[in-house]
Coordinates of C-alpha atoms in Angstrom, one line a residue:
X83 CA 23.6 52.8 -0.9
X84 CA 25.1 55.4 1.1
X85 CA 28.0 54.1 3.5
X86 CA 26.1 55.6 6.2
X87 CA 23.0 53.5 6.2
X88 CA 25.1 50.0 5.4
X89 CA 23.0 47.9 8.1
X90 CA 25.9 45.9 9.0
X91 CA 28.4 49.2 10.1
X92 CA 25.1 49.3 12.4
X93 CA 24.9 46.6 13.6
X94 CA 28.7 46.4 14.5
X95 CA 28.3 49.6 16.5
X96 CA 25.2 48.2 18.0
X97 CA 27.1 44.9 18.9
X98 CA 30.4 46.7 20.4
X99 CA 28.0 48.8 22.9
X100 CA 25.8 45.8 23.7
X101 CA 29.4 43.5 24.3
X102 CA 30.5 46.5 26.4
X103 CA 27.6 46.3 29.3
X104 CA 28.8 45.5 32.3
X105 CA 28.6 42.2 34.1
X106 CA 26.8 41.4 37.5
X107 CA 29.3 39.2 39.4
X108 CA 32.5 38.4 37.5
X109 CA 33.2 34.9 37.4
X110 CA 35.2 34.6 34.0
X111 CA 35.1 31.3 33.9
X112 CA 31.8 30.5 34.1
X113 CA 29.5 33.6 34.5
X114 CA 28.3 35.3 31.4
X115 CA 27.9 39.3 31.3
X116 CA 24.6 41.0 30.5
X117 CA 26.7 42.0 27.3
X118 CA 27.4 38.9 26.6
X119 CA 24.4 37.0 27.1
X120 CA 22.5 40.0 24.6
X121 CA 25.6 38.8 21.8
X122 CA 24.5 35.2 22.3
X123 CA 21.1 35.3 21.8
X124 CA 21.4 38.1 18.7
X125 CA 23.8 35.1 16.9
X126 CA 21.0 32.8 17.5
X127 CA 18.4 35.2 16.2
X128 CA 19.2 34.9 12.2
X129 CA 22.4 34.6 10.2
X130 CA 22.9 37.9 9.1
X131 CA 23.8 39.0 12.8
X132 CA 25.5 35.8 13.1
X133 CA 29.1 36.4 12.6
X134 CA 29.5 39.4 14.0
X135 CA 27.7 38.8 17.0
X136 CA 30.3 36.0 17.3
X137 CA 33.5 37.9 17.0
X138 CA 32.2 40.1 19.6
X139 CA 31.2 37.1 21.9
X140 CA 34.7 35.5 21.1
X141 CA 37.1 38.5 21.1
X142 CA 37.7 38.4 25.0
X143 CA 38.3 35.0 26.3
X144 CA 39.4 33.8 30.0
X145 CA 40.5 30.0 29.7
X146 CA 40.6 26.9 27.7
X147 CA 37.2 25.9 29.3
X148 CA 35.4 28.4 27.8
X149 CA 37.2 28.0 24.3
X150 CA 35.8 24.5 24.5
X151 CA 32.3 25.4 24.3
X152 CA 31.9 25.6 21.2
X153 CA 31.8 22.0 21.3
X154 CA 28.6 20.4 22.2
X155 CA 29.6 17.1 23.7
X156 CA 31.7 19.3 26.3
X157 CA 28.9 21.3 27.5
X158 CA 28.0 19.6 30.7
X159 CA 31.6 19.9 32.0
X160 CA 32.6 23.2 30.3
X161 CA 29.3 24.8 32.0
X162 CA 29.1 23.2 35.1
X163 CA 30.6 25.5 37.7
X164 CA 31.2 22.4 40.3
X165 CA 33.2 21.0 37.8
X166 CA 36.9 21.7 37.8
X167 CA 39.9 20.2 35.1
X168 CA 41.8 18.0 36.8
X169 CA 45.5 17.0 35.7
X170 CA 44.1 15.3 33.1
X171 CA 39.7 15.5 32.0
X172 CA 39.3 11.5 33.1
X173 CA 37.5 9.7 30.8
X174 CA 36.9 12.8 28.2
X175 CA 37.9 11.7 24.6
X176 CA 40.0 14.0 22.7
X177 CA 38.1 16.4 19.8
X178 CA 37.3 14.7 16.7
X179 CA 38.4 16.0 13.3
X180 CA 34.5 17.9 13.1
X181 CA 34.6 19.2 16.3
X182 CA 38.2 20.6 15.5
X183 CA 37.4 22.3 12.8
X184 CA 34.6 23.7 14.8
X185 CA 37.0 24.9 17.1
X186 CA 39.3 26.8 14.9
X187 CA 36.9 28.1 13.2
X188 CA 36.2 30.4 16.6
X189 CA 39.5 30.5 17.9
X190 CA 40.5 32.3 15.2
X191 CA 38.2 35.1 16.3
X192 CA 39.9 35.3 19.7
X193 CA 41.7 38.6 20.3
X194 CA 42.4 38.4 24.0
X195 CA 43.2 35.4 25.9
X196 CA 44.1 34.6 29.7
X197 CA 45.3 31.2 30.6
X198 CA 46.2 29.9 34.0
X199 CA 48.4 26.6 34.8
X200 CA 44.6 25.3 35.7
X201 CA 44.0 25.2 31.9
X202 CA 47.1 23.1 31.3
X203 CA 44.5 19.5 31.9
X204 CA 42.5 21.0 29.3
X205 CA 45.2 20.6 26.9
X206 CA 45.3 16.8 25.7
X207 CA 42.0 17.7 24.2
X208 CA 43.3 19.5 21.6
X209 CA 46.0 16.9 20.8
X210 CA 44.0 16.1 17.5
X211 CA 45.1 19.8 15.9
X212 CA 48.1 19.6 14.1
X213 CA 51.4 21.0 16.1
X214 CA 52.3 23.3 12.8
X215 CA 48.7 24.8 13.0
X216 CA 48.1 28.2 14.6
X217 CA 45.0 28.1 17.2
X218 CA 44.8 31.8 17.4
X219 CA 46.2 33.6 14.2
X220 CA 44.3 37.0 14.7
X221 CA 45.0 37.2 19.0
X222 CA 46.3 40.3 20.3
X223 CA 46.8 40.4 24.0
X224 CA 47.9 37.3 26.3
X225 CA 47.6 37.2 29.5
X226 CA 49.6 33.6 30.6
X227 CA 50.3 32.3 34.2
X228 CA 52.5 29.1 34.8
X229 CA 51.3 26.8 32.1
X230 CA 53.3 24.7 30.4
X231 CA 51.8 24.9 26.7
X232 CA 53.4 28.5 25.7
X233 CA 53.9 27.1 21.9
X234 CA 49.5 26.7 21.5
X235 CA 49.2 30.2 22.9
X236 CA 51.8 32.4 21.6
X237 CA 50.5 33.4 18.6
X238 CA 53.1 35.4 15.8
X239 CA 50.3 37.9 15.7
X240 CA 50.6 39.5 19.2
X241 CA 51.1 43.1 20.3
X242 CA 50.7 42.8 24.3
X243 CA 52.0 39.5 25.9
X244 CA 52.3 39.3 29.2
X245 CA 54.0 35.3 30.5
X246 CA 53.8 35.4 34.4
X247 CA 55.5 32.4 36.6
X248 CA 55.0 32.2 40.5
X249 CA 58.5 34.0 41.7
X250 CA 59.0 31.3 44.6
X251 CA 58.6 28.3 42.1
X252 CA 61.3 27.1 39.8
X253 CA 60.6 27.0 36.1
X254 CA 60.7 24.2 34.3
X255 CA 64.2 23.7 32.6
X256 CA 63.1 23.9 28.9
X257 CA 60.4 26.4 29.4
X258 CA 62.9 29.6 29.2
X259 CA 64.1 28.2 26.1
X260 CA 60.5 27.9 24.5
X261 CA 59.5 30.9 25.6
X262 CA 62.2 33.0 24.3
X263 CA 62.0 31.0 20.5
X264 CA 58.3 31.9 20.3
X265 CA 58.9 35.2 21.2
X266 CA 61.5 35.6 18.1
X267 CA 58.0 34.5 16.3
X268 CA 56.2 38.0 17.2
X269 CA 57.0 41.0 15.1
X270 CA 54.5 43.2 16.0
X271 CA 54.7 43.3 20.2
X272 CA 54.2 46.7 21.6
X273 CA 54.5 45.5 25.2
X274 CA 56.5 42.6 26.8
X275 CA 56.3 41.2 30.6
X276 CA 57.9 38.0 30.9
X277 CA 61.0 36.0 33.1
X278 CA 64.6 36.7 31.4
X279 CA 64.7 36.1 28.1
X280 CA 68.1 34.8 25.9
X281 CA 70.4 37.1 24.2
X282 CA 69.1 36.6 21.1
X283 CA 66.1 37.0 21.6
X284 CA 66.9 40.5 23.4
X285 CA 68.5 41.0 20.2
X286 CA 65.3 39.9 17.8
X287 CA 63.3 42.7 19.9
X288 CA 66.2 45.4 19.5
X289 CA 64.6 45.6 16.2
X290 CA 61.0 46.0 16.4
X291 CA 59.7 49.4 15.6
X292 CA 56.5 48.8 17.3
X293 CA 58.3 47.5 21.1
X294 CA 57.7 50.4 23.7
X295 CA 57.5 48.6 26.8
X296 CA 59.5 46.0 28.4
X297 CA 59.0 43.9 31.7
X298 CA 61.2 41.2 33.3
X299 CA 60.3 39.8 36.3
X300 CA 63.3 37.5 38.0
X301 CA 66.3 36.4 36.5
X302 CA 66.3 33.0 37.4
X303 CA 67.8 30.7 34.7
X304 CA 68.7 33.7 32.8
X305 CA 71.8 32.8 30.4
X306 CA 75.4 34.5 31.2
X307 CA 76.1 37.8 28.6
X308 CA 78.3 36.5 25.8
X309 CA 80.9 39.2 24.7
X310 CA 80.2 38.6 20.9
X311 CA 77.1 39.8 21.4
X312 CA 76.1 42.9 19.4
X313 CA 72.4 44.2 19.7
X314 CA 71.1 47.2 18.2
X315 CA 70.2 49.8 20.1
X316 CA 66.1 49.9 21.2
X317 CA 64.9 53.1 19.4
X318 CA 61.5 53.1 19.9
X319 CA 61.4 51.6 24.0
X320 CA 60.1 54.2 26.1
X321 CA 59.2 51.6 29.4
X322 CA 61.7 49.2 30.9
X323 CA 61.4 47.5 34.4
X324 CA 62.8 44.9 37.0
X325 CA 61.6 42.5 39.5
X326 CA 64.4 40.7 40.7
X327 CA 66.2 39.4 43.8
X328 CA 69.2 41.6 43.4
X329 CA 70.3 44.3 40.6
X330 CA 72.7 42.0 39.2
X331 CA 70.6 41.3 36.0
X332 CA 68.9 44.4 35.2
X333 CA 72.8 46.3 35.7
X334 CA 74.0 43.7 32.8
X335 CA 71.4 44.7 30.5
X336 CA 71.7 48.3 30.8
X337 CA 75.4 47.9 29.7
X338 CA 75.4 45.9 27.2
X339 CA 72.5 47.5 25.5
X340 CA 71.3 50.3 24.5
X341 CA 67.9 52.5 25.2
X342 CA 68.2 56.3 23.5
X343 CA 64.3 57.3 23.5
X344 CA 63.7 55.9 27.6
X345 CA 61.2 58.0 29.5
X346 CA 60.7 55.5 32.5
X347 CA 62.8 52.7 34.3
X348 CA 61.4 51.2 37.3
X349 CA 63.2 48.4 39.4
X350 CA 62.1 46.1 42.4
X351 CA 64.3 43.8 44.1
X352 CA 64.8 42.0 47.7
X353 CA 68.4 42.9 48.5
X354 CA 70.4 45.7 47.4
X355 CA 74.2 45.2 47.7
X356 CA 76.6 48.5 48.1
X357 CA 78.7 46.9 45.6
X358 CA 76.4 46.8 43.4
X359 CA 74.7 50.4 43.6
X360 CA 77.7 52.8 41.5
X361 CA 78.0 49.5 38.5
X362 CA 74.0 50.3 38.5
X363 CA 73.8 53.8 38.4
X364 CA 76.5 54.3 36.0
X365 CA 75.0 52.2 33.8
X366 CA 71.3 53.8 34.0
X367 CA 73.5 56.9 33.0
X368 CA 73.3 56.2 29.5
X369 CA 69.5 57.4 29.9
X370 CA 70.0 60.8 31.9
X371 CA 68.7 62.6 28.6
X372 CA 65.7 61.3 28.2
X373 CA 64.3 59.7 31.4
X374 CA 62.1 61.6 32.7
X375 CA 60.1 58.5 35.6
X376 CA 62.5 56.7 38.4
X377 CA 61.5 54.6 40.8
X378 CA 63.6 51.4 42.4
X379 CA 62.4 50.0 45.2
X380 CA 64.2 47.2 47.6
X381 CA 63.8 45.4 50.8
X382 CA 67.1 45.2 52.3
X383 CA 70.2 47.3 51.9
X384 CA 73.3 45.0 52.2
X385 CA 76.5 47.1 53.6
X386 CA 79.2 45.2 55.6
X387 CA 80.5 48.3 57.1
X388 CA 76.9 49.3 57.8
X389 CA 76.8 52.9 56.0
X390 CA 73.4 54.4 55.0
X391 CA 72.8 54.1 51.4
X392 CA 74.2 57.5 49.7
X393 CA 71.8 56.6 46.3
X394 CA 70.6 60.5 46.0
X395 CA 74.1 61.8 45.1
X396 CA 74.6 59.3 43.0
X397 CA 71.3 60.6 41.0
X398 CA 72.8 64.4 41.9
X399 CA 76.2 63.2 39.7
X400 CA 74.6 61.9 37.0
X401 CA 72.6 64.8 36.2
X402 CA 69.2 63.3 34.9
X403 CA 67.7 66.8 32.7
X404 CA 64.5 65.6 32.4
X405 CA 63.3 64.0 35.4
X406 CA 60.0 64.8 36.6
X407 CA 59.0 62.1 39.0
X408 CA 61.9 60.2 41.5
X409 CA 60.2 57.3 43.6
X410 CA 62.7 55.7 46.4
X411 CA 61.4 52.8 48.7
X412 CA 63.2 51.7 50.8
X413 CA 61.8 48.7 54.2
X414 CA 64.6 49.5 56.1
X415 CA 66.5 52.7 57.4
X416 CA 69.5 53.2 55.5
X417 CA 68.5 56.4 52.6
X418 CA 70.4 59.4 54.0
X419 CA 68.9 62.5 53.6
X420 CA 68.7 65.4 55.3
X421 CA 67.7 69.5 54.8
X422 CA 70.5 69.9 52.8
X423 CA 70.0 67.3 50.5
X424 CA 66.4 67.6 49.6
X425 CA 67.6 71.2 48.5
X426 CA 70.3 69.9 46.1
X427 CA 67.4 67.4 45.1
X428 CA 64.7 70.3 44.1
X429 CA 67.3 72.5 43.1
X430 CA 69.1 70.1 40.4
X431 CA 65.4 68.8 39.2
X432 CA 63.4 72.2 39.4
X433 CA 60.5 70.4 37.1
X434 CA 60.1 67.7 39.2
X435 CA 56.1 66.9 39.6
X436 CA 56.1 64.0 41.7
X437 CA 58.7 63.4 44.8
X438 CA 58.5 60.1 46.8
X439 CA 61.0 59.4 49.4
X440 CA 60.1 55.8 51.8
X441 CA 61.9 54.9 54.4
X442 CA 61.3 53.4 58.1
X443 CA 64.0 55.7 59.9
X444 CA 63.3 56.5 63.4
X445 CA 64.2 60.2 63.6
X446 CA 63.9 61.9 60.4
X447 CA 66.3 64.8 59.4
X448 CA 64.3 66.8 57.3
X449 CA 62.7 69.5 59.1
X450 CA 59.7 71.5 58.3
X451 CA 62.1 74.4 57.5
X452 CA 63.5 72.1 55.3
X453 CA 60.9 70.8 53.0
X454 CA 58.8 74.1 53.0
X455 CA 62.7 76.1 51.5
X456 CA 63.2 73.1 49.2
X457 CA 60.2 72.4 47.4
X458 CA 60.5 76.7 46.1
X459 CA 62.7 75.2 43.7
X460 CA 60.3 73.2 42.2
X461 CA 57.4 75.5 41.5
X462 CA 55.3 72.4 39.4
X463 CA 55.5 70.0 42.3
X464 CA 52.5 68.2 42.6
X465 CA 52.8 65.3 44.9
X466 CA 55.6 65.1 47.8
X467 CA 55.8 62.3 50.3
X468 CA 58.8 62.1 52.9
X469 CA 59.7 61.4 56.5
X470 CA 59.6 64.7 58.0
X471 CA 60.7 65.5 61.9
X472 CA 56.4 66.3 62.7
X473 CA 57.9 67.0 66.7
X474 CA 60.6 69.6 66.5
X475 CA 58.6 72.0 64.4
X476 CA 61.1 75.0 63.3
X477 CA 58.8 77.1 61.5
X478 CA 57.0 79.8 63.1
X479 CA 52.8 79.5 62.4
X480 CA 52.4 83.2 62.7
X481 CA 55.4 83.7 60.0
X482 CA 53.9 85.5 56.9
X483 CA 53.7 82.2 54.5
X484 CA 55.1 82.3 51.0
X485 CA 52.3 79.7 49.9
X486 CA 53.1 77.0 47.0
X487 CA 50.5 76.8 44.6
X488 CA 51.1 73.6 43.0
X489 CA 51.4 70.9 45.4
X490 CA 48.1 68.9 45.3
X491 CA 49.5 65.5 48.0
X492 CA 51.4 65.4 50.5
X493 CA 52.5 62.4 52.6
X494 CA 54.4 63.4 55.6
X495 CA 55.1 59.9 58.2
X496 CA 55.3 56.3 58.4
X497 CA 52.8 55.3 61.2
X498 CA 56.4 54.5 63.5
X499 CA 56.8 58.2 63.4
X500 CA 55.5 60.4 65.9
X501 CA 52.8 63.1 65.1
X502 CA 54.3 66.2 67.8
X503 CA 52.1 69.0 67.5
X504 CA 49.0 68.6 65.4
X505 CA 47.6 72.1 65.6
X506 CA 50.8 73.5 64.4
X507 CA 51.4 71.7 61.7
X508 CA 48.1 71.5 60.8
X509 CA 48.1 75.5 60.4
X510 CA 51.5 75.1 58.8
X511 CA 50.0 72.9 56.0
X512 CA 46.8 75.3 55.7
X513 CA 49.0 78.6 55.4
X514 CA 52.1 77.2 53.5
X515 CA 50.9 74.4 51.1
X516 CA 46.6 75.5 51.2
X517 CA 46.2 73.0 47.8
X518 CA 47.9 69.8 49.5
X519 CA 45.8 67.2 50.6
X520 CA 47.7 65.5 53.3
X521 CA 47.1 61.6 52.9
X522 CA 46.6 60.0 56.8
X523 CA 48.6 56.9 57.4
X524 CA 47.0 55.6 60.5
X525 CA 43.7 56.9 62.3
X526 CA 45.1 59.0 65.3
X527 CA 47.2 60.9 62.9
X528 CA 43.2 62.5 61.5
X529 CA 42.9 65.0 63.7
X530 CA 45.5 66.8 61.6
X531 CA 43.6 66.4 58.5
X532 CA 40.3 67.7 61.3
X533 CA 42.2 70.9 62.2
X534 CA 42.6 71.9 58.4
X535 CA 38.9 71.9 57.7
X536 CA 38.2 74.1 60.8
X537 CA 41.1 76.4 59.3
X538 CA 39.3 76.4 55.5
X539 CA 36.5 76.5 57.7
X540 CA 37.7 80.3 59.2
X541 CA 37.7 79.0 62.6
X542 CA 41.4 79.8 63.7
X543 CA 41.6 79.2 67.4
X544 CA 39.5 76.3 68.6
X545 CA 40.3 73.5 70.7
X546 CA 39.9 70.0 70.0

């Protein structure tokens, strides 16, 4: 028989677009799709669409409760949505050797899993499976919040894994530990989101031709850099980014390690210390070839002499070729920049596509003069957003406008700012940047946005 008419590539292409309709209300713990409901009831229909009905119905699976109903003695609790695991199911036996078996025979169809620490009093169940036995030997994708089981649900197998603890809680002592031997287990990750991780494990991914995206989130309980270490350098990681309380950690790594094919590097954390800003950019210098996304982002700038944080000439210095999007965030006033330096910015990036600049100053430096002489440099500017003086307006509206044709979003104040004149820079925006959408941050800065339509409009001079 012709490939072609083989009636179970049919059916499989039958099942995937059933699996894929979309569900009413998502409850993922109880609620069945429309898709999924359709998968059931095909499985029950006759054998031949048994199984692969089930690996559909299995592939994508949120929790150990719904794991669990494959066993028939667990049905009440497992569908009952007033029912809720406890620390411990009280008075719920463990599975039986059948009703094992039962399970692994459809946990191996599992490609996706999420568990939450609420699964964790769903866990003793399972105590009858042997420790050396992999649950989930064909899972791709994890999605793991706070338990305490990692070894049942990191499977060798995985390419995304993503291990999530609440930031404000401290982690159990030997969970770091565990988490960073199992993840010496997986030789096929592509990406990796996790807390900090032990040298050698940093070493074990080094190695991994398939790795292109890290994540580390806090580096609580992370273990002090040992000189001896030697790790190869990451040839293949394109993504790496931090969420951390200071830049302590994420500094360390990028000098100790290497990252030659980098294209983005973002980094979050609550204070930023002066001392530590030149020991962090000279160590992201090792990437000013190749990266081509920046952003870091912090909540408080730490200076004992109180100077504004100079972190643009720093980038300037360092002479990053490829950049094409720069993202600074900042919750407090401290970035200094003025008309003068956003030229030096567009001029030493002229490909830049994407300029963010966030800060709460009070009275911004950069003038309308200033952004509309800058941004010339960079011709494929798409998105801009910047504190820009909107009340001392020193372009002229009757000026003949050289008009960028590029720049799609624009993002002009904080809602502290002042708005000044709106007609005027309302025709401003219209004449000079005509593609920009301007993106309001509070409501009685609209009437802005109001005056441009009546400009596109063709009405010129009316009064609002």
């Amino acid at each position: 028989m012709h490939r072609a008419l083989l009636v179970s590539d049919v059916l499989l292409y039958i099942f995937t677009y059933v699996e894929q309709l979309p569900p009413t209300i998502y409850t993922p713990s109880v609620t069945a799709s429309p898709g999924q409901k359709c998968l059931a009831s095909l499985a029950a229909t006759c054998n031949a669409f048994y199984e692969l009905a089930m690996d559909l119905l299995w592939a994508d699976i949120y929790g150990v409760k719904l794991l669990l109903g494959c066993v028939t003695r667990l049905h009440p609790l497992v569908y009952s949505s007033l029912w809720k695991w406890g620390p411990q199911p009280a008075g719920v036996e463990p599975l039986s050797a059948d009703e094992a078996r039962q399970f692994l025979r459809h946990s191996t169809r599992v490609r996706s899993l999420v568990i939450e620490l609420s699964d964790d009093g769903a866990v003793p169940l399972l105590s009858v499976i042997p420790a050396d036995v992999c649950l989930f030997p064909r899972l791709r994708e994890l999605r793991l919040s706070g338990s305490k089981h990692l070894e049942l649900f990191l499977s060798h197998t995985l390419r995304d894994c993503y291990v999530y603890y609440d930031p404000e809680e401290v982690i159990p002592v030997d969970q770091l530990p565990k988490l960073s031997d199992r993840i010496r287990l997986c030789n096929q990750l592509v990406t990796l989101s996790c807390p900090p991780l032990d040298w050698a494990t940093w070493k074990h991914l080094s190695t991994l031709p398939t790795l292109v995206k890290i994540e580390v989130r806090s580096s609580l309980g992370a273990p002090p850099w040992l000189e001896e270490q030697h790790i190869s350098p990451f040839l293949y990681l394109t993504s790496l980014s931090f969420t951390d309380s200071s830049a302590a950690y994420a500094t360390t790594v990028l000098q100790h390690m290497k990252f030659p094919s980098l294209e983005s590097f973002w980094i979050g954390v609550e204070t930023l210390a002066s001392t530590e800003v030149e020991p962090f950019f000279r160590a992201l210098s090792q990437c000013k070839q190749t990266l081509e996304t920046l952003t870091i982002m912090w909540e408080e700038y730490n200076d004992p002499q109180r100077r504004p944080l100079t972190a643009i000439p720093h980038l300037l210095s360092l002479s990053f070729t490829q950049l094409r999007s720069l993202r600074l965030r900042s919750y407090d006033s401290c970035i200094y920049l003025d008309n003068n330096v956003l030229l030096e910015v567009m001029s030493a990036w002229p490909h830049l596509q994407a300029l963010h600049i966030e800060e709460c100053a009070i009275s911004p430096s950069v003038t309308f003069h200033g952004l509309l002489t800058a941004i010339r440099q960079c011709p494929q500017l798409e998105a801009f957003g910047m504190l820009i003086d909107t009340v001392n307006i020193d372009v002229d509206p009757d000026a003949e406008p050289i008009q960028h044709a590029c720049l799609q979003t624009l993002r002009l104040e904080t809602p502290e700012s002042p708005t000044g004149n709106a007609e005027a820079i309302a025709r401003i925006i219209f004449d000079w940047l005509p593609w920009a959408i301007r993106e309001p941050v509070r409501r009685r800065y609209r009437h802005i946005s109001l005056y441009i339509v009546i400009y596109r409009k063709g009405f010129r001079h009316i009064v609002i």
